[in-house]
Amino acid sequence: MSPAPPVETKTHSVAVNELTETTSVVVPNLIDKDVGESATECPPAAFSSTVPPAPAPAPPFSVFTAAEKQWISYTASFGAMFSTLSSYIYFPALVPMANGLGVSVSLVNLTVTSYLIVAGIAPALLGDIADQGGRRPAYILMFILVAASNVGLALQNSYAALFVLRMLQSAGASGSYGAAYGIIADITTVAERGSYVGSLILFTNAAPSFGPVIAGVLAQKLGWRWIFWFLAIMTGTYMIIVILLMPETQRKIVGNGSIPPRGIHKSLFETLCRKRRVRRANNDGHVETQVAQFTDTKKARKCHIPNPFTCIPMLFLKGNLVVILIGSITYAVKMTLQTSLAAQCIDIYDLDYLQAGLVYLPSGIGGALASYATGKFLDKNIKKYSAEAGREGQYRRGEDISDFPIEKARFVGIHTLILVSSVGSAAYGVGLSERAHLVVPLILQFLTGAATSSIFTLCGTLLTDLNPQASATVQASYNLVRCLGAGAAIAAQQPLADAAGSGWCFGVFAIVMLMASPLAVLIEKRGLEWRRAKV
């Protein structure tokens, strides 16, 4: 066979080089073959086609690592703890506070009602700030209010100052609960959200157990003013931690965490971790995608005028309303059990202030354990329902849930929990009316505390799933309804107990608790339909 002309050899060499440089595709080894044979078997036209590039990998839902997510979640949850701690730490000190200020216990009880009213209204404003202006500014504002009000409460000497400062304390502390839900929605997918919400509820339910104990010790040993000094030290320290170490997570501002925050949104945590997170995302090819997806960040950073009424439309969505009603009924019943406990135990069992604080431990411990276990249970349920729907693993990446029966997955077991809460409430009332041994109401407090906390975890997680872009705002709606409902229930409790006795009083609340069960059936059956119709 005669050798091929030099011109053809040059032509093929250029074609191979160009193909290799432009497409990075492995081509047959033509060098070892006879050039003429190559020309015959693989003509130059064969190299003119190009291979389309592989699609870019989808960006991660969040660039925060698992350890960073846990730090962020626990920091936010610890802040949310002050919403319940500030309320429950107050109960054992009602009598010494009334004596110290020279007013009746009934007047001091009015500060509990005013606290709940403000706790229902204030998160509507703070939730909108957190959803529109960012999580960090909202947290900083809230804890400036809380720390300042606690210092004022420790120093005040009049009932009027106590009344006003308690409302200011409530305004700051109550908003932290909804803001924590917003942070969890920012950094977690549906598949992992249950565990994080469970940890949040664990913190908020632990406070009612150790808060009254601390208050009892301080009131008995140092005086009731040290309750507020203790809160001032705790909230002031936490505010410093927030300023230095809490990163901005609002997705309208930082996307999935890969967009550098500016100004007040930037923390020391962000400065230390941003380069490492961006480098990790860049290695995965996700940074450019995220920057392109959130190019309109200037609009998100513009000054936003808070609107407290943005939470109201949330109540007109049927799914939200039903979940909020279930959680609010449960909260009202739980608050009647909790507010009656110390006073009833002091009256019936002749306990002192410290002992009256200790009786809150069973409910708090039961609630903390149950909320943590329920969070783990929710994550397992998502895996199970995802596998049944043929979409196993997809919700771990943050996929849309518009065609997924999230209501059924979240509310597994809720009817049993409602029944335990109802029966426990009725039995608690009978135990008090019959003056049963102290261990009886304490065991019932443990059971009802565990059951109600599990219901709170289910409802809070589902509300976040249904409203991931406005999680703090929908929690403000939830807070509004449940606090007003709890205030009404507490106001009705004592007159009802005086008129009919503790047994009938808590029997009525047990019946009210059962009303949550048909509501749960309704959303399990119609929830997916309502979401599709956007009603």
Coordinates of C-alpha atoms in Angstrom, one line a residue:
M1 CA 0.0 0.0 0.0
S2 CA 1.5 3.4 -1.0
P3 CA 1.8 6.1 1.6
A4 CA -0.8 8.9 1.8
P5 CA 0.0 12.4 0.5
P6 CA 1.4 14.8 3.0
V7 CA -1.5 17.2 2.6
E8 CA -4.0 14.6 3.8
T9 CA -1.8 13.9 6.8
K10 CA -1.8 17.5 7.8
T11 CA -5.6 17.8 7.4
H12 CA -6.2 14.8 9.7
S13 CA -3.8 16.1 12.3
V14 CA -5.6 19.4 12.6
A15 CA -9.0 17.7 12.8
V16 CA -8.0 15.4 15.6
N17 CA -6.3 18.2 17.5
E18 CA -9.3 20.5 17.2
L19 CA -11.7 17.8 18.3
T20 CA -9.6 16.9 21.3
E21 CA -9.2 20.5 22.4
T22 CA -12.8 21.6 22.0
T23 CA -14.8 18.6 23.2
S24 CA -12.4 16.7 25.4
V25 CA -13.8 13.4 24.1
V26 CA -11.6 10.2 23.8
V27 CA -11.0 9.5 20.1
P28 CA -9.5 6.4 18.5
N29 CA -5.8 6.2 18.4
L30 CA -5.0 7.1 14.8
I31 CA -1.3 7.7 15.2
D32 CA -0.4 4.0 15.3
K33 CA -2.4 3.2 12.1
D34 CA -1.4 3.8 8.6
V35 CA -2.5 7.3 7.7
G36 CA -4.0 6.1 4.4
E37 CA -5.9 3.5 6.3
S38 CA -7.1 6.1 8.7
A39 CA -8.3 8.2 5.8
T40 CA -10.2 5.3 4.4
E41 CA -11.8 4.1 7.7
C42 CA -12.4 7.5 9.4
P43 CA -12.9 10.3 6.9
P44 CA -12.5 13.9 8.1
A45 CA -16.2 14.4 8.1
A46 CA -16.5 12.0 11.0
F47 CA -14.8 14.5 13.3
S48 CA -17.0 17.5 12.4
S49 CA -19.8 16.5 14.8
T50 CA -19.7 17.8 18.4
V51 CA -20.9 16.1 21.6
P52 CA -23.4 18.3 23.7
P53 CA -22.0 19.2 27.1
A54 CA -23.4 17.4 30.1
P55 CA -26.1 19.4 32.1
A56 CA -24.8 21.3 35.1
P57 CA -25.5 19.7 38.4
A58 CA -28.4 21.1 40.4
P59 CA -27.4 23.5 43.1
P60 CA -27.7 22.2 46.7
F61 CA -30.7 23.4 48.7
S62 CA -28.2 24.8 51.3
V63 CA -24.4 25.1 51.2
F64 CA -24.3 24.9 55.0
T65 CA -22.8 21.7 56.2
A66 CA -24.6 19.4 58.7
A67 CA -22.5 20.7 61.6
E68 CA -23.2 24.3 60.5
K69 CA -27.0 23.6 60.2
Q70 CA -27.0 22.2 63.7
W71 CA -25.2 25.2 65.1
I72 CA -27.6 27.6 63.4
S73 CA -30.6 25.6 64.4
Y74 CA -29.6 25.2 68.1
T75 CA -28.7 28.9 68.3
A76 CA -32.1 29.9 67.0
S77 CA -33.9 27.3 69.1
F78 CA -32.1 28.5 72.3
G79 CA -33.4 32.0 71.5
A80 CA -36.9 30.7 71.0
M81 CA -36.7 29.2 74.5
F82 CA -37.0 32.6 76.0
S83 CA -40.5 32.9 74.6
T84 CA -41.7 30.2 77.0
L85 CA -39.1 30.8 79.8
S86 CA -40.1 34.4 80.2
S87 CA -43.7 33.3 80.7
Y88 CA -43.3 30.3 83.0
I89 CA -40.5 31.6 85.2
Y90 CA -43.0 34.2 86.4
F91 CA -45.6 31.8 87.9
P92 CA -43.9 30.8 91.2
A93 CA -43.2 34.4 92.0
L94 CA -46.7 35.8 91.7
V95 CA -47.4 35.9 95.4
P96 CA -44.1 37.3 96.6
M97 CA -44.2 39.9 93.8
A98 CA -47.7 41.0 94.8
N99 CA -46.6 41.3 98.4
G100 CA -43.5 43.3 97.4
L101 CA -45.4 45.7 95.3
G102 CA -48.3 46.0 97.7
V103 CA -51.0 44.8 95.3
S104 CA -53.4 41.9 95.1
V105 CA -52.5 38.6 93.4
S106 CA -55.4 39.2 91.0
L107 CA -53.8 42.4 89.7
V108 CA -50.5 40.5 89.2
N109 CA -52.4 37.8 87.3
L110 CA -53.5 40.5 84.9
T111 CA -49.9 40.9 83.8
V112 CA -50.0 37.2 82.7
T113 CA -53.1 38.0 80.6
S114 CA -51.4 41.1 79.1
Y115 CA -48.3 39.1 78.4
L116 CA -50.3 36.5 76.3
I117 CA -52.2 39.2 74.4
V118 CA -49.0 41.0 73.4
A119 CA -47.4 37.6 72.6
G120 CA -50.3 37.0 70.1
I121 CA -49.9 40.4 68.4
A122 CA -46.2 41.2 68.4
P123 CA -45.0 38.3 66.2
A124 CA -47.2 39.6 63.4
L125 CA -44.9 42.6 63.1
L126 CA -41.6 40.8 63.9
G127 CA -42.4 37.8 61.7
D128 CA -42.8 40.2 58.7
I129 CA -39.5 41.8 59.6
A130 CA -37.8 38.3 59.7
D131 CA -39.4 37.2 56.4
Q132 CA -38.7 40.4 54.5
G133 CA -35.8 42.1 56.1
G134 CA -33.8 39.2 57.3
R135 CA -33.4 36.9 60.3
R136 CA -30.4 38.7 61.9
P137 CA -32.0 42.2 62.1
A138 CA -35.2 40.6 63.6
Y139 CA -33.2 38.7 66.2
I140 CA -31.1 41.7 67.2
L141 CA -34.2 43.9 67.6
M142 CA -36.0 41.3 69.6
F143 CA -33.3 40.7 72.1
I144 CA -32.5 44.4 72.6
L145 CA -36.2 44.7 73.7
V146 CA -36.0 41.6 75.9
A147 CA -32.7 42.4 77.6
A148 CA -33.7 46.1 78.2
S149 CA -37.2 45.1 79.6
N150 CA -35.6 42.5 81.9
V151 CA -33.3 45.1 83.4
G152 CA -36.3 47.5 83.8
L153 CA -38.3 44.7 85.5
A154 CA -35.5 44.0 88.0
L155 CA -35.3 47.7 88.9
Q156 CA -39.0 48.9 88.9
N157 CA -41.0 49.6 92.1
S158 CA -44.5 50.1 90.9
Y159 CA -47.3 48.0 89.5
A160 CA -47.7 50.3 86.5
A161 CA -44.1 49.8 85.5
L162 CA -44.4 46.0 86.0
F163 CA -47.5 46.0 83.7
V164 CA -45.9 48.0 80.9
L165 CA -42.5 46.3 81.0
R166 CA -44.0 42.8 81.0
M167 CA -45.7 43.7 77.7
L168 CA -42.4 45.0 76.3
Q169 CA -40.7 41.8 77.4
S170 CA -43.5 39.8 75.7
A171 CA -43.1 41.8 72.5
G172 CA -39.5 40.8 72.2
A173 CA -39.5 37.3 73.4
S174 CA -42.6 36.0 71.6
G175 CA -41.3 36.9 68.1
S176 CA -38.2 34.6 68.5
Y177 CA -40.4 31.5 68.2
G178 CA -41.6 32.2 64.7
A179 CA -38.2 33.5 63.6
A180 CA -36.7 30.2 64.6
Y181 CA -39.1 28.4 62.4
G182 CA -38.1 30.7 59.6
I183 CA -34.4 29.8 60.0
I184 CA -35.2 26.1 60.0
A185 CA -37.2 26.5 56.8
D186 CA -34.2 28.4 55.2
I187 CA -31.7 25.7 55.7
T188 CA -33.6 22.3 55.8
T189 CA -35.5 20.3 53.3
V190 CA -38.7 18.4 53.9
A191 CA -36.9 15.2 54.4
E192 CA -34.8 16.5 57.4
R193 CA -37.0 19.3 58.8
G194 CA -38.8 17.1 61.4
S195 CA -35.7 16.6 63.5
Y196 CA -34.9 20.3 63.5
V197 CA -38.4 21.3 64.5
G198 CA -38.3 18.6 67.2
S199 CA -35.1 20.1 68.6
L200 CA -36.8 23.6 68.6
I201 CA -39.8 22.2 70.5
L202 CA -37.5 20.5 72.9
F203 CA -35.9 23.8 73.9
T204 CA -39.2 25.6 74.2
N205 CA -40.7 22.7 76.2
A206 CA -37.7 22.4 78.5
A207 CA -38.1 26.0 79.7
P208 CA -41.4 25.3 81.5
S209 CA -39.7 22.6 83.5
F210 CA -36.6 24.3 84.7
G211 CA -37.8 27.9 84.6
P212 CA -40.2 27.6 87.6
V213 CA -37.6 25.7 89.5
I214 CA -35.0 28.5 89.0
A215 CA -37.7 31.1 89.9
G216 CA -38.6 29.2 93.1
V217 CA -35.0 29.1 94.2
L218 CA -34.3 32.7 93.4
A219 CA -37.6 34.0 94.9
Q220 CA -37.0 32.0 98.1
K221 CA -33.2 32.7 98.5
L222 CA -32.5 36.1 96.9
G223 CA -35.9 37.7 96.3
W224 CA -38.2 37.9 93.2
R225 CA -36.2 40.7 91.5
W226 CA -33.3 38.2 90.9
I227 CA -35.6 36.4 88.5
F228 CA -35.4 39.3 86.2
W229 CA -31.7 39.8 86.8
F230 CA -31.2 36.2 85.8
L231 CA -33.2 36.7 82.6
A232 CA -31.3 40.0 81.8
I233 CA -27.9 38.2 82.1
M234 CA -29.1 35.3 79.9
T235 CA -30.7 37.4 77.2
G236 CA -27.9 39.9 77.1
T237 CA -25.3 37.1 76.7
Y238 CA -27.4 35.5 74.0
M239 CA -27.7 38.9 72.1
I240 CA -23.9 39.1 72.0
I241 CA -23.8 35.6 70.5
V242 CA -26.4 36.5 67.9
I243 CA -24.5 39.7 66.9
L244 CA -21.2 37.8 66.5
L245 CA -22.0 34.3 65.4
M246 CA -25.5 34.0 63.9
P247 CA -25.4 34.0 60.1
E248 CA -28.1 35.4 57.9
T249 CA -30.1 32.5 56.3
Q250 CA -33.0 34.4 54.7
R251 CA -33.1 32.9 51.1
K252 CA -34.3 36.2 49.6
I253 CA -31.0 37.7 50.8
V254 CA -28.3 35.0 50.7
G255 CA -30.0 32.3 48.5
N256 CA -28.8 28.9 49.6
G257 CA -26.0 30.5 51.6
S258 CA -23.6 31.1 48.7
I259 CA -24.4 34.8 48.2
P260 CA -22.3 37.0 50.5
P261 CA -24.4 39.1 52.9
R262 CA -23.8 42.8 53.5
G263 CA -24.1 45.2 56.3
I264 CA -26.1 44.1 59.3
H265 CA -26.7 40.7 57.7
K266 CA -23.0 39.9 57.9
S267 CA -21.6 38.1 61.0
L268 CA -18.3 37.0 62.3
F269 CA -19.5 33.4 61.6
E270 CA -20.0 34.4 58.0
T271 CA -16.6 35.9 57.7
L272 CA -14.9 32.8 59.1
C273 CA -16.9 30.3 57.1
R274 CA -17.9 32.0 53.8
K275 CA -14.6 31.3 51.9
R276 CA -14.7 27.6 52.9
R277 CA -18.4 27.3 51.9
V278 CA -17.9 29.1 48.6
R279 CA -14.8 27.0 47.8
R280 CA -16.8 23.8 48.5
A281 CA -19.7 25.0 46.3
N282 CA -17.3 26.1 43.5
N283 CA -15.8 22.6 43.4
D284 CA -19.3 21.2 42.9
G285 CA -20.0 23.8 40.2
H286 CA -22.9 25.5 42.1
V287 CA -21.7 29.0 42.8
E288 CA -22.4 30.5 39.4
T289 CA -25.9 28.9 39.3
Q290 CA -26.8 30.4 42.7
V291 CA -25.5 33.9 41.8
A292 CA -27.5 33.8 38.6
Q293 CA -30.6 32.6 40.3
F294 CA -30.5 35.4 42.9
T295 CA -29.3 38.3 40.8
D296 CA -32.0 40.6 42.1
T297 CA -30.5 40.8 45.6
K298 CA -30.6 44.6 45.6
K299 CA -34.3 44.5 45.6
A300 CA -34.3 42.1 48.6
R301 CA -31.9 44.4 50.5
K302 CA -34.0 47.5 50.1
C303 CA -35.5 48.9 53.3
H304 CA -38.8 47.1 54.0
I305 CA -41.6 48.8 56.0
P306 CA -43.0 46.0 58.4
N307 CA -46.6 45.2 57.9
P308 CA -48.2 43.4 60.8
F309 CA -51.2 42.5 58.8
T310 CA -49.4 40.2 56.4
C311 CA -50.1 37.3 58.7
I312 CA -53.9 37.7 58.4
P313 CA -54.2 36.4 54.8
M314 CA -52.4 33.2 56.0
L315 CA -55.5 32.4 58.0
F316 CA -57.7 32.4 54.8
L317 CA -55.8 29.4 53.4
K318 CA -57.8 26.4 54.6
G319 CA -54.8 24.1 55.2
N320 CA -53.2 26.8 57.4
L321 CA -56.4 27.5 59.3
V322 CA -57.1 23.9 60.2
V323 CA -53.5 23.2 61.4
I324 CA -53.5 26.4 63.4
L325 CA -56.9 25.5 65.0
I326 CA -55.6 22.1 66.0
G327 CA -52.4 23.6 67.6
S328 CA -54.4 26.4 69.2
I329 CA -56.9 24.1 70.9
T330 CA -54.0 22.0 72.2
Y331 CA -52.2 25.1 73.5
A332 CA -55.2 26.4 75.3
V333 CA -55.8 23.1 77.1
K334 CA -52.1 22.8 78.0
M335 CA -52.0 26.3 79.4
T336 CA -55.0 25.7 81.6
L337 CA -53.2 22.6 83.0
Q338 CA -50.0 24.6 83.6
T339 CA -51.4 27.7 85.1
S340 CA -53.5 25.8 87.6
L341 CA -50.7 23.5 88.7
A342 CA -48.7 25.7 91.1
A343 CA -51.7 27.3 92.8
Q344 CA -53.6 24.0 93.2
C345 CA -50.5 22.3 94.6
I346 CA -49.9 25.1 97.1
D347 CA -53.5 25.0 98.1
I348 CA -54.2 21.3 98.2
Y349 CA -50.8 19.9 99.1
D350 CA -49.4 22.8 101.2
L351 CA -46.2 23.2 99.1
D352 CA -43.8 26.1 99.4
Y353 CA -42.6 28.3 96.5
L354 CA -39.6 26.1 95.7
Q355 CA -41.7 22.9 95.8
A356 CA -44.3 24.6 93.7
G357 CA -41.7 25.2 91.0
L358 CA -40.5 21.6 91.1
V359 CA -44.0 20.3 90.2
Y360 CA -43.5 21.6 86.6
L361 CA -40.6 19.2 86.0
P362 CA -42.7 16.2 84.9
S363 CA -44.5 18.1 82.2
G364 CA -41.4 19.8 80.9
I365 CA -39.3 16.6 80.8
G366 CA -42.1 14.7 79.1
G367 CA -42.6 17.4 76.6
A368 CA -38.9 17.7 75.8
L369 CA -38.4 14.0 75.3
A370 CA -41.5 13.6 73.2
S371 CA -40.8 16.5 70.9
Y372 CA -37.3 15.2 70.1
A373 CA -38.6 11.7 69.5
T374 CA -41.4 13.1 67.3
G375 CA -39.0 15.0 65.2
K376 CA -37.0 11.8 64.4
F377 CA -40.3 10.0 63.7
L378 CA -41.4 12.7 61.2
D379 CA -38.2 12.3 59.2
K380 CA -38.7 8.5 59.0
N381 CA -42.3 9.0 57.9
I382 CA -41.2 11.2 55.0
K383 CA -38.8 8.5 53.8
K384 CA -41.6 5.9 54.0
Y385 CA -44.2 8.0 52.1
S386 CA -41.5 9.1 49.5
A387 CA -40.7 5.5 48.8
E388 CA -44.4 4.6 48.4
A389 CA -44.8 7.5 46.0
G390 CA -41.8 6.4 44.0
R391 CA -39.8 9.5 44.8
E392 CA -37.4 8.2 47.4
G393 CA -34.6 10.6 48.2
Q394 CA -36.0 13.5 46.2
Y395 CA -37.3 15.5 49.2
R396 CA -33.9 15.4 50.7
R397 CA -32.8 17.7 47.9
G398 CA -35.7 20.2 48.5
E399 CA -38.0 19.2 45.6
D400 CA -41.5 20.7 45.3
I401 CA -44.2 18.9 47.4
S402 CA -47.2 20.1 45.5
D403 CA -48.2 16.6 44.5
F404 CA -47.1 14.9 47.7
P405 CA -49.5 14.0 50.6
I406 CA -47.5 15.9 53.2
E407 CA -50.5 16.3 55.5
K408 CA -50.9 12.5 55.9
A409 CA -47.1 12.0 56.3
R410 CA -47.0 14.6 59.1
F411 CA -50.1 13.7 61.0
V412 CA -49.5 10.0 61.5
G413 CA -50.5 9.2 65.1
I414 CA -52.1 12.6 65.9
H415 CA -55.4 11.0 66.8
T416 CA -53.8 8.9 69.6
L417 CA -52.0 12.0 70.9
I418 CA -55.3 14.0 71.0
L419 CA -57.0 11.2 72.9
V420 CA -54.1 11.0 75.4
S421 CA -54.3 14.8 75.9
S422 CA -58.1 14.7 76.4
V423 CA -58.2 11.8 78.8
G424 CA -55.2 13.1 80.7
S425 CA -56.9 16.5 81.2
A426 CA -60.1 14.9 82.4
A427 CA -58.3 12.6 84.8
Y428 CA -56.2 15.6 86.1
G429 CA -59.4 17.5 87.0
V430 CA -60.8 14.4 88.8
G431 CA -57.5 13.9 90.7
L432 CA -57.6 17.5 92.0
S433 CA -61.2 17.4 93.0
E434 CA -60.7 14.1 94.9
R435 CA -57.5 15.3 96.4
A436 CA -55.6 12.3 95.1
H437 CA -51.9 11.7 96.1
L438 CA -49.6 14.3 94.6
V439 CA -48.0 11.7 92.3
V440 CA -51.3 11.4 90.4
P441 CA -51.4 14.9 89.0
L442 CA -47.7 14.8 88.3
I443 CA -47.9 11.6 86.3
L444 CA -50.8 13.1 84.4
Q445 CA -48.8 16.2 83.8
F446 CA -46.0 14.1 82.3
L447 CA -48.4 12.3 79.9
T448 CA -50.3 15.4 78.8
G449 CA -47.0 17.3 78.5
A450 CA -45.6 14.6 76.2
A451 CA -48.7 14.3 74.1
T452 CA -49.3 18.1 73.6
S453 CA -45.6 18.7 72.8
S454 CA -45.8 16.0 70.1
I455 CA -48.9 17.7 68.6
F456 CA -47.0 21.0 68.6
T457 CA -44.1 19.4 66.7
L458 CA -46.5 17.9 64.1
C459 CA -48.4 21.2 63.6
G460 CA -45.3 23.4 63.5
T461 CA -43.5 21.2 61.0
L462 CA -46.5 21.0 58.7
L463 CA -47.1 24.8 58.8
T464 CA -43.4 25.2 57.8
D465 CA -43.8 22.7 55.0
L466 CA -46.9 24.4 53.6
N467 CA -45.4 27.9 53.8
P468 CA -41.6 27.6 53.3
Q469 CA -41.3 31.2 51.9
A470 CA -43.2 32.8 54.7
S471 CA -42.5 30.5 57.6
A472 CA -42.1 33.2 60.2
T473 CA -45.2 35.0 59.1
V474 CA -47.4 31.9 59.2
Q475 CA -46.0 31.2 62.7
A476 CA -47.1 34.7 63.6
S477 CA -50.6 33.8 62.5
Y478 CA -50.4 30.7 64.6
N479 CA -49.2 32.7 67.6
L480 CA -52.0 35.2 67.2
V481 CA -54.7 32.5 67.3
R482 CA -53.2 30.3 70.0
C483 CA -52.3 33.1 72.4
L484 CA -55.7 34.7 72.2
G485 CA -57.4 31.3 72.6
A486 CA -55.1 30.5 75.6
G487 CA -55.9 33.8 77.2
A488 CA -59.6 33.2 76.9
A489 CA -59.3 29.6 78.3
I490 CA -57.2 30.9 81.3
A491 CA -59.7 33.6 81.9
A492 CA -62.6 31.1 81.9
Q493 CA -60.8 28.4 84.0
Q494 CA -61.0 29.8 87.5
P495 CA -64.7 30.9 87.3
L496 CA -65.6 27.5 85.8
A497 CA -63.7 25.7 88.5
D498 CA -65.4 27.8 91.2
A499 CA -68.8 27.2 89.8
A500 CA -68.6 23.5 88.9
G501 CA -65.4 22.2 90.6
S502 CA -62.1 21.1 89.1
G503 CA -63.4 17.8 87.8
W504 CA -66.1 19.3 85.6
C505 CA -63.8 22.3 84.7
F506 CA -61.1 20.1 83.2
G507 CA -63.8 17.7 81.8
V508 CA -65.0 20.6 79.6
F509 CA -61.4 21.2 78.4
A510 CA -61.1 17.5 77.7
I511 CA -64.1 17.7 75.4
V512 CA -62.7 20.8 73.7
M513 CA -59.5 18.9 73.1
L514 CA -61.4 16.1 71.3
M515 CA -62.6 18.7 68.8
A516 CA -59.1 18.7 67.3
S517 CA -59.5 15.1 66.0
P518 CA -62.2 15.8 63.3
L519 CA -60.1 18.8 62.1
A520 CA -57.1 16.5 61.7
V521 CA -59.3 14.1 59.6
L522 CA -60.4 17.0 57.5
I523 CA -56.9 18.1 56.5
E524 CA -55.7 14.5 56.0
K525 CA -58.5 14.0 53.5
R526 CA -58.6 17.4 51.8
G527 CA -55.2 19.0 52.4
L528 CA -53.7 18.0 49.1
E529 CA -56.8 19.1 47.2
W530 CA -56.7 22.5 48.9
R531 CA -53.1 23.1 48.1
R532 CA -53.7 22.3 44.4
A533 CA -56.6 24.7 44.3
K534 CA -54.6 27.3 46.4
V535 CA -57.5 27.8 48.8

